[in-house]
CSV table of C-alpha atoms in Angstrom, one decimal:
chain,number,residue,atom,x,y,z
X,1,MET,CA,164.9,99.2,108.0
X,2,SER,CA,165.7,97.9,104.5
X,3,ALA,CA,162.9,96.4,102.4
X,4,ARG,CA,164.3,93.0,102.6
X,5,THR,CA,164.6,93.2,106.4
X,6,GLY,CA,161.0,94.3,106.8
X,7,ILE,CA,159.7,91.7,104.4
X,8,LYS,CA,161.5,89.0,106.3
X,9,GLY,CA,159.6,90.0,109.4
X,10,GLY,CA,156.5,88.5,107.7
X,11,LYS,CA,153.8,90.8,109.3
X,12,PHE,CA,152.1,92.7,106.5
X,13,LEU,CA,149.7,95.6,106.7
X,14,VAL,CA,147.8,95.5,103.4
X,15,VAL,CA,145.9,98.7,102.4
X,16,GLY,CA,143.0,98.5,99.9
X,17,ARG,CA,139.8,97.0,98.9
X,18,VAL,CA,138.0,93.7,99.6
X,19,GLY,CA,135.0,92.8,97.4
X,20,MET,CA,132.8,90.0,96.2
X,21,ASP,CA,133.5,88.2,92.9
X,22,LEU,CA,130.9,86.3,90.8
X,23,SER,CA,131.9,84.0,88.0
X,24,PRO,CA,129.6,82.0,85.7
X,25,THR,CA,130.2,78.3,86.1
X,26,ASN,CA,131.2,75.9,83.3
X,27,ARG,CA,133.1,78.8,81.6
X,28,ALA,CA,129.9,80.3,80.4
X,29,GLN,CA,129.5,83.8,79.1
X,30,THR,CA,127.9,86.1,81.6
X,31,GLU,CA,124.8,86.7,79.5
X,32,GLN,CA,124.3,82.9,79.2
X,33,ALA,CA,124.9,82.1,82.9
X,34,THR,CA,122.6,80.0,84.9
X,35,ASP,CA,124.9,79.5,88.0
X,36,MET,CA,127.5,81.6,89.6
X,37,PHE,CA,130.7,80.8,91.6
X,38,VAL,CA,131.1,83.3,94.4
X,39,ALA,CA,134.4,84.2,96.1
X,40,MET,CA,136.2,87.0,97.9
X,41,GLY,CA,137.9,89.4,95.6
X,42,GLY,CA,139.6,92.8,95.5
X,43,SER,CA,143.4,93.2,94.8
X,44,SER,CA,144.5,94.0,98.3
X,45,ALA,CA,142.3,91.3,99.9
X,46,ASN,CA,143.6,88.7,97.3
X,47,ILE,CA,147.2,89.6,98.2
X,48,ALA,CA,146.5,89.3,101.9
X,49,ALA,CA,144.8,85.9,101.4
X,50,GLY,CA,147.8,84.8,99.3
X,51,LEU,CA,150.2,85.9,102.0
X,52,VAL,CA,148.4,84.0,104.7
X,53,LYS,CA,148.1,80.9,102.6
X,54,LEU,CA,151.9,81.0,102.2
X,55,GLY,CA,152.4,81.1,106.0
X,56,LEU,CA,152.7,84.9,106.6
X,57,SER,CA,150.6,87.3,108.6
X,58,ALA,CA,148.4,89.9,106.9
X,59,ASP,CA,145.9,92.5,108.2
X,60,LEU,CA,143.7,94.5,105.8
X,61,VAL,CA,142.9,98.2,106.1
X,62,THR,CA,139.7,99.3,104.2
X,63,CYS,CA,136.0,100.0,104.5
X,64,VAL,CA,133.0,97.8,103.6
X,65,SER,CA,129.3,98.6,103.4
X,66,ASP,CA,126.9,97.7,106.2
X,67,ASP,CA,125.0,95.2,104.1
X,68,ALA,CA,125.0,91.5,103.1
X,69,VAL,CA,127.9,91.9,100.7
X,70,GLY,CA,130.0,93.8,103.2
X,71,ARG,CA,129.3,91.1,105.8
X,72,TYR,CA,130.2,88.4,103.3
X,73,CYS,CA,133.6,90.0,102.8
X,74,LEU,CA,134.2,90.2,106.6
X,75,ASN,CA,133.3,86.5,106.9
X,76,GLN,CA,135.7,85.7,104.0
X,77,LEU,CA,138.5,87.6,105.6
X,78,ASP,CA,137.9,85.5,108.8
X,79,ALA,CA,137.9,82.3,106.7
X,80,TYR,CA,141.2,83.1,105.1
X,81,GLY,CA,142.8,84.2,108.4
X,82,VAL,CA,143.3,87.8,107.3
X,83,GLY,CA,143.1,90.3,110.2
X,84,ARG,CA,140.3,92.8,110.0
X,85,ASN,CA,140.6,94.9,113.1
X,86,HIS,CA,141.2,97.8,110.7
X,87,VAL,CA,138.3,97.1,108.4
X,88,ARG,CA,135.6,99.7,109.1
X,89,THR,CA,131.9,99.1,108.3
X,90,ILE,CA,130.2,102.2,107.0
X,91,SER,CA,126.5,103.2,106.6
X,92,GLY,CA,125.2,105.2,103.7
X,93,GLU,CA,124.9,104.9,100.0
X,94,GLU,CA,128.4,103.6,99.4
X,95,ARG,CA,128.7,99.9,98.5
X,96,THR,CA,131.3,97.2,98.6
X,97,SER,CA,132.7,96.5,95.2
X,98,LEU,CA,131.3,93.7,93.1
X,99,ALA,CA,133.0,92.1,90.2
X,100,VAL,CA,131.5,89.7,87.6
X,101,TYR,CA,134.1,88.0,85.5
X,102,GLU,CA,134.3,85.0,83.3
X,103,THR,CA,136.4,81.8,83.8
X,104,ARG,CA,137.5,81.9,80.1
X,105,VAL,CA,140.3,83.5,78.2
X,106,GLU,CA,138.8,83.8,74.8
X,107,ASP,CA,136.3,86.7,74.6
X,108,HIS,CA,136.8,87.2,78.3
X,109,GLN,CA,134.4,89.7,79.9
X,110,SER,CA,134.7,91.5,83.2
X,111,VAL,CA,132.2,93.9,84.7
X,112,ILE,CA,133.2,95.8,87.8
X,113,TYR,CA,130.7,97.6,90.0
X,114,ARG,CA,132.6,100.4,91.8
X,115,ASN,CA,130.3,103.3,91.5
X,116,ASN,CA,130.4,105.1,94.9
X,117,ALA,CA,132.7,102.4,96.3
X,118,ALA,CA,132.8,101.9,100.0
X,119,ASP,CA,136.6,101.3,100.1
X,120,PHE,CA,137.2,104.9,98.8
X,121,GLN,CA,135.7,106.1,102.1
X,122,MET,CA,138.8,105.0,104.0
X,123,SER,CA,139.9,108.2,105.8
X,124,LEU,CA,142.7,109.6,107.9
X,125,PRO,CA,141.4,108.2,111.3
X,126,ASP,CA,141.4,104.7,109.7
X,127,VAL,CA,145.1,104.9,109.1
X,128,GLU,CA,146.1,107.1,112.1
X,129,ASN,CA,144.6,104.7,114.6
X,130,ILE,CA,146.9,101.8,113.6
X,131,ASP,CA,149.9,100.7,115.7
X,132,TYR,CA,152.4,100.4,112.9
X,133,SER,CA,155.0,98.9,115.3
X,134,GLN,CA,152.9,95.6,115.2
X,135,PHE,CA,153.8,95.2,111.5
X,136,THR,CA,157.0,94.9,109.5
X,137,ALA,CA,155.9,96.0,106.0
X,138,LEU,CA,153.1,97.8,104.2
X,139,ILE,CA,151.6,96.7,100.9
X,140,THR,CA,149.1,98.5,98.7
X,141,ALA,CA,147.8,98.5,95.2
X,142,GLY,CA,147.3,101.6,93.1
X,143,THR,CA,143.5,101.6,93.2
X,144,VAL,CA,143.5,103.1,96.7
X,145,PHE,CA,144.8,106.4,95.2
X,146,ALA,CA,142.0,106.8,92.6
X,147,ALA,CA,139.6,108.8,94.8
X,148,GLU,CA,139.3,110.8,98.0
X,149,PRO,CA,139.4,110.4,101.0
X,150,SER,CA,141.2,107.1,100.3
X,151,ARG,CA,144.1,108.8,98.4
X,152,THR,CA,145.0,111.2,101.2
X,153,ALA,CA,144.6,108.5,103.8
X,154,THR,CA,147.0,106.1,102.0
X,155,PHE,CA,149.6,108.8,101.6
X,156,ARG,CA,149.3,109.4,105.3
X,157,ALA,CA,149.7,105.6,105.9
X,158,PHE,CA,152.9,105.7,103.8
X,159,GLU,CA,154.2,108.5,106.1
X,160,LEU,CA,153.3,106.7,109.3
X,161,ALA,CA,154.7,103.4,108.1
X,162,LYS,CA,158.0,105.1,107.1
X,163,ASN,CA,158.2,106.8,110.5
X,164,ALA,CA,157.8,103.4,112.1
X,165,GLY,CA,160.5,101.9,109.9
X,166,LEU,CA,158.3,99.8,107.6
X,167,PRO,CA,159.1,99.5,103.9
X,168,ILE,CA,156.5,100.3,101.4
X,169,ILE,CA,155.6,97.7,98.8
X,170,PHE,CA,153.5,99.2,95.9
X,171,ASP,CA,151.7,97.3,93.2
X,172,VAL,CA,150.9,99.9,90.5
X,173,ASP,CA,147.7,98.1,89.5
X,174,TYR,CA,146.4,100.9,87.2
X,175,ARG,CA,142.7,100.6,86.5
X,176,PRO,CA,141.6,103.4,84.3
X,177,TYR,CA,137.9,103.1,85.1
X,178,SER,CA,138.6,104.1,88.7
X,179,TRP,CA,140.3,107.4,88.0
X,180,PRO,CA,138.9,110.8,87.1
X,181,SER,CA,141.5,111.3,84.3
X,182,PRO,CA,144.7,109.7,83.0
X,183,GLN,CA,146.6,112.9,83.9
X,184,VAL,CA,145.6,112.6,87.6
X,185,ALA,CA,146.4,108.9,87.6
X,186,ALA,CA,149.9,109.5,86.1
X,187,ASP,CA,150.7,112.2,88.6
X,188,VAL,CA,149.4,110.4,91.7
X,189,LEU,CA,150.8,107.0,90.9
X,190,SER,CA,154.2,108.5,90.2
X,191,ARG,CA,154.1,110.3,93.5
X,192,ALA,CA,153.3,106.9,95.2
X,193,ALA,CA,156.1,105.2,93.3
X,194,ALA,CA,158.7,107.8,94.4
X,195,LEU,CA,157.8,107.0,98.1
X,196,SER,CA,158.0,103.2,97.7
X,197,ASP,CA,160.8,100.8,98.5
X,198,VAL,CA,159.5,98.0,96.3
X,199,ILE,CA,157.5,98.6,93.1
X,200,VAL,CA,155.8,95.9,91.0
X,201,GLY,CA,154.1,96.9,87.7
X,202,ASN,CA,153.8,95.8,84.1
X,203,ASP,CA,155.3,97.5,81.1
X,204,GLU,CA,152.1,99.4,80.3
X,205,GLU,CA,151.9,100.8,83.8
X,206,PHE,CA,155.5,102.0,83.9
X,207,GLY,CA,155.0,103.4,80.4
X,208,PHE,CA,151.9,105.2,81.5
X,209,MET,CA,153.7,106.8,84.5
X,210,ALA,CA,156.6,107.7,82.2
X,211,GLY,CA,154.5,109.3,79.5
X,212,GLY,CA,155.0,106.7,76.8
X,213,MET,CA,155.4,102.9,76.4
X,214,ASP,CA,158.9,103.5,75.0
X,215,LYS,CA,159.9,105.2,78.2
X,216,GLY,CA,158.6,102.7,80.8
X,217,ARG,CA,161.7,100.5,81.1
X,218,ALA,CA,163.9,103.6,81.6
X,219,LYS,CA,161.5,104.8,84.3
X,220,ALA,CA,161.8,101.5,86.1
X,221,ARG,CA,165.6,101.5,85.9
X,222,ASP,CA,165.7,105.2,87.1
X,223,LEU,CA,163.5,104.4,90.1
X,224,ALA,CA,165.9,101.6,91.1
X,225,GLN,CA,168.8,103.9,90.8
X,226,THR,CA,167.3,106.8,92.8
X,227,THR,CA,164.5,106.1,95.3
X,228,THR,CA,163.5,102.4,95.2
X,229,GLU,CA,165.3,99.3,96.5
X,230,ILE,CA,163.6,96.8,94.1
X,231,VAL,CA,161.6,97.4,90.9
X,232,VAL,CA,159.9,94.6,89.1
X,233,TYR,CA,159.1,95.4,85.5
X,234,LYS,CA,156.7,92.7,84.2
X,235,MET,CA,156.3,92.0,80.5
X,236,GLY,CA,153.5,89.4,80.4
X,237,GLN,CA,154.4,86.2,78.5
X,238,HIS,CA,157.9,87.5,78.0
X,239,GLY,CA,158.7,87.4,81.7
X,240,ALA,CA,160.1,90.2,83.8
X,241,VAL,CA,163.2,92.3,84.5
X,242,THR,CA,163.9,93.1,88.1
X,243,TYR,CA,166.1,96.2,88.8
X,244,THR,CA,168.1,97.1,91.9
X,245,GLN,CA,170.9,99.7,92.2
X,246,THR,CA,173.4,97.1,91.2
X,247,GLU,CA,171.5,94.3,89.3
X,248,GLU,CA,169.2,93.7,86.3
X,249,ILE,CA,167.7,90.3,86.6
X,250,PRO,CA,165.7,88.8,83.7
X,251,THR,CA,163.3,86.0,84.5
X,252,GLY,CA,160.8,83.9,82.5
X,253,ILE,CA,157.4,82.6,83.2
X,254,PHE,CA,155.9,79.1,84.0
X,255,PRO,CA,153.6,78.4,81.0
X,256,ALA,CA,150.1,77.3,82.2
X,257,ASN,CA,146.8,76.3,80.7
X,258,ALA,CA,145.0,79.4,81.7
X,259,VAL,CA,141.3,79.4,82.3
X,260,LYS,CA,141.1,83.1,83.0
X,261,PRO,CA,143.3,86.2,82.9
X,262,THR,CA,142.5,87.5,86.3
X,263,GLY,CA,144.3,87.2,89.7
X,264,ALA,CA,147.8,86.7,88.4
X,265,GLY,CA,149.2,90.0,89.6
X,266,ASP,CA,147.8,89.5,93.1
X,267,SER,CA,149.2,86.0,93.4
X,268,PHE,CA,152.6,87.1,92.0
X,269,MET,CA,152.9,89.7,94.8
X,270,ALA,CA,152.0,87.2,97.5
X,271,GLY,CA,154.5,84.6,96.2
X,272,PHE,CA,157.2,87.2,95.7
X,273,MET,CA,156.8,88.5,99.2
X,274,ALA,CA,156.7,85.0,100.7
X,275,ALA,CA,159.9,84.0,99.0
X,276,LEU,CA,161.7,87.1,100.2
X,277,ALA,CA,160.4,86.5,103.7
X,278,ASP,CA,161.9,83.0,103.5
X,279,ASP,CA,165.3,84.7,102.7
X,280,GLN,CA,165.3,83.4,99.1
X,281,ASP,CA,167.6,85.3,96.6
X,282,LEU,CA,165.9,87.9,94.4
X,283,LYS,CA,165.8,85.8,91.3
X,284,THR,CA,164.3,82.8,93.1
X,285,ALA,CA,161.7,85.1,94.7
X,286,ILE,CA,160.6,86.5,91.4
X,287,LEU,CA,160.2,83.0,90.0
X,288,HIS,CA,158.1,82.0,93.0
X,289,GLY,CA,155.9,84.9,92.3
X,290,SER,CA,155.6,83.9,88.6
X,291,ALA,CA,154.8,80.3,89.7
X,292,CYS,CA,152.0,81.5,91.9
X,293,ALA,CA,150.6,83.6,89.0
X,294,SER,CA,150.6,80.6,86.8
X,295,ILE,CA,148.8,78.5,89.4
X,296,VAL,CA,146.0,81.1,89.8
X,297,VAL,CA,145.2,81.7,86.2
X,298,ALA,CA,144.8,77.9,85.8
X,299,LYS,CA,142.0,77.7,88.4
X,300,PRO,CA,138.6,79.4,88.9
X,301,GLY,CA,138.4,82.2,91.4
X,302,CYS,CA,141.2,84.5,92.6
X,303,ALA,CA,141.5,84.2,96.4
X,304,PRO,CA,140.4,80.5,96.4
X,305,ALA,CA,143.0,79.8,93.7
X,306,MET,CA,145.9,81.2,95.6
X,307,PRO,CA,148.4,78.4,96.4
X,308,ASN,CA,149.5,77.4,99.9
X,309,THR,CA,153.1,76.5,100.6
X,310,ALA,CA,152.7,72.8,99.8
X,311,GLU,CA,150.9,73.5,96.5
X,312,LEU,CA,153.6,75.9,95.4
X,313,LYS,CA,156.3,73.4,96.3
X,314,THR,CA,154.6,70.7,94.3
X,315,PHE,CA,154.1,73.0,91.3
X,316,LEU,CA,157.8,74.0,91.3
X,317,ASN,CA,158.9,70.4,91.6
X,318,ASP,CA,156.6,69.1,88.9
X,319,HIS,CA,156.8,71.9,86.3
X,320,PRO,CA,159.6,71.6,83.7
X,321,GLY,CA,160.8,75.0,84.6
X,322,PRO,CA,160.4,78.7,83.6
X,323,THR,CA,160.9,80.0,80.1
X,324,ALA,CA,164.0,82.0,79.3
X,325,GLY,CA,163.7,85.6,80.5
X,326,PRO,CA,163.6,88.6,78.2
X,327,THR,CA,166.7,89.8,76.4
X,328,MET,CA,168.5,92.6,78.1
């Protein structure tokens, strides 16, 4: 099935991590914190929560540690309505990821604890025991490929999903601290991109895969002409250019009073997918994703800040509109 057809089905299998986020309250620096705001985090879990808030179905595939933090994540998935039949609890020294990040833009600090991460223990049986016919699309973020056995398991999930007719939606989401080397990351992420039907990434990520910032846009365009149905090339405050085999669509952003830089990409993906599932045209879908990103950066937390359908509609009705897109 085409990417658009699978997305319209609205039943997403989301592969990747769930974790716990801690943020100092009152926009304090971490070293000055006296209170913390706690929330569910992890790129894939955030995307899944955003999809559910926007009226779609999402099930997560990952591993969590058999401890209080892992159980917190399971409880949060339940609270957001994200399916967790494919979330495996593991015993051992591996631990569920923990992120400490500040609700501030100026001098923002994030500290990510992913040493010996539990989600990297996702293995072949975890993805081979899934009935892919129950879903209509697969989404993942690039961090799943950073270590084994998660890397091999995710490539296997791609294969099984494609065999079942599911499109692959890939958020490049390059996090250097997770990878053994830039060379490995560039090779593996490029392999994943070549297998994907929809790719979302920023200019730095495409440039990284292409071997230079000046080559990133050509890389995005080439993927759209060869192996990928939709490629979204994000350019931060300058907006985005979306490539298909026949179109190049520039779009702007919705300016926001940001309180933090985190969560925008996850919310963008959820809003983009939800609009496509609602049969919106491609430009409108990108703008819905951009609106969701603006909503999230203006609030504390990531998963808690994801808008529901009514909140997104209100934002789109009340906001004066997006900026002009980048020049072509």
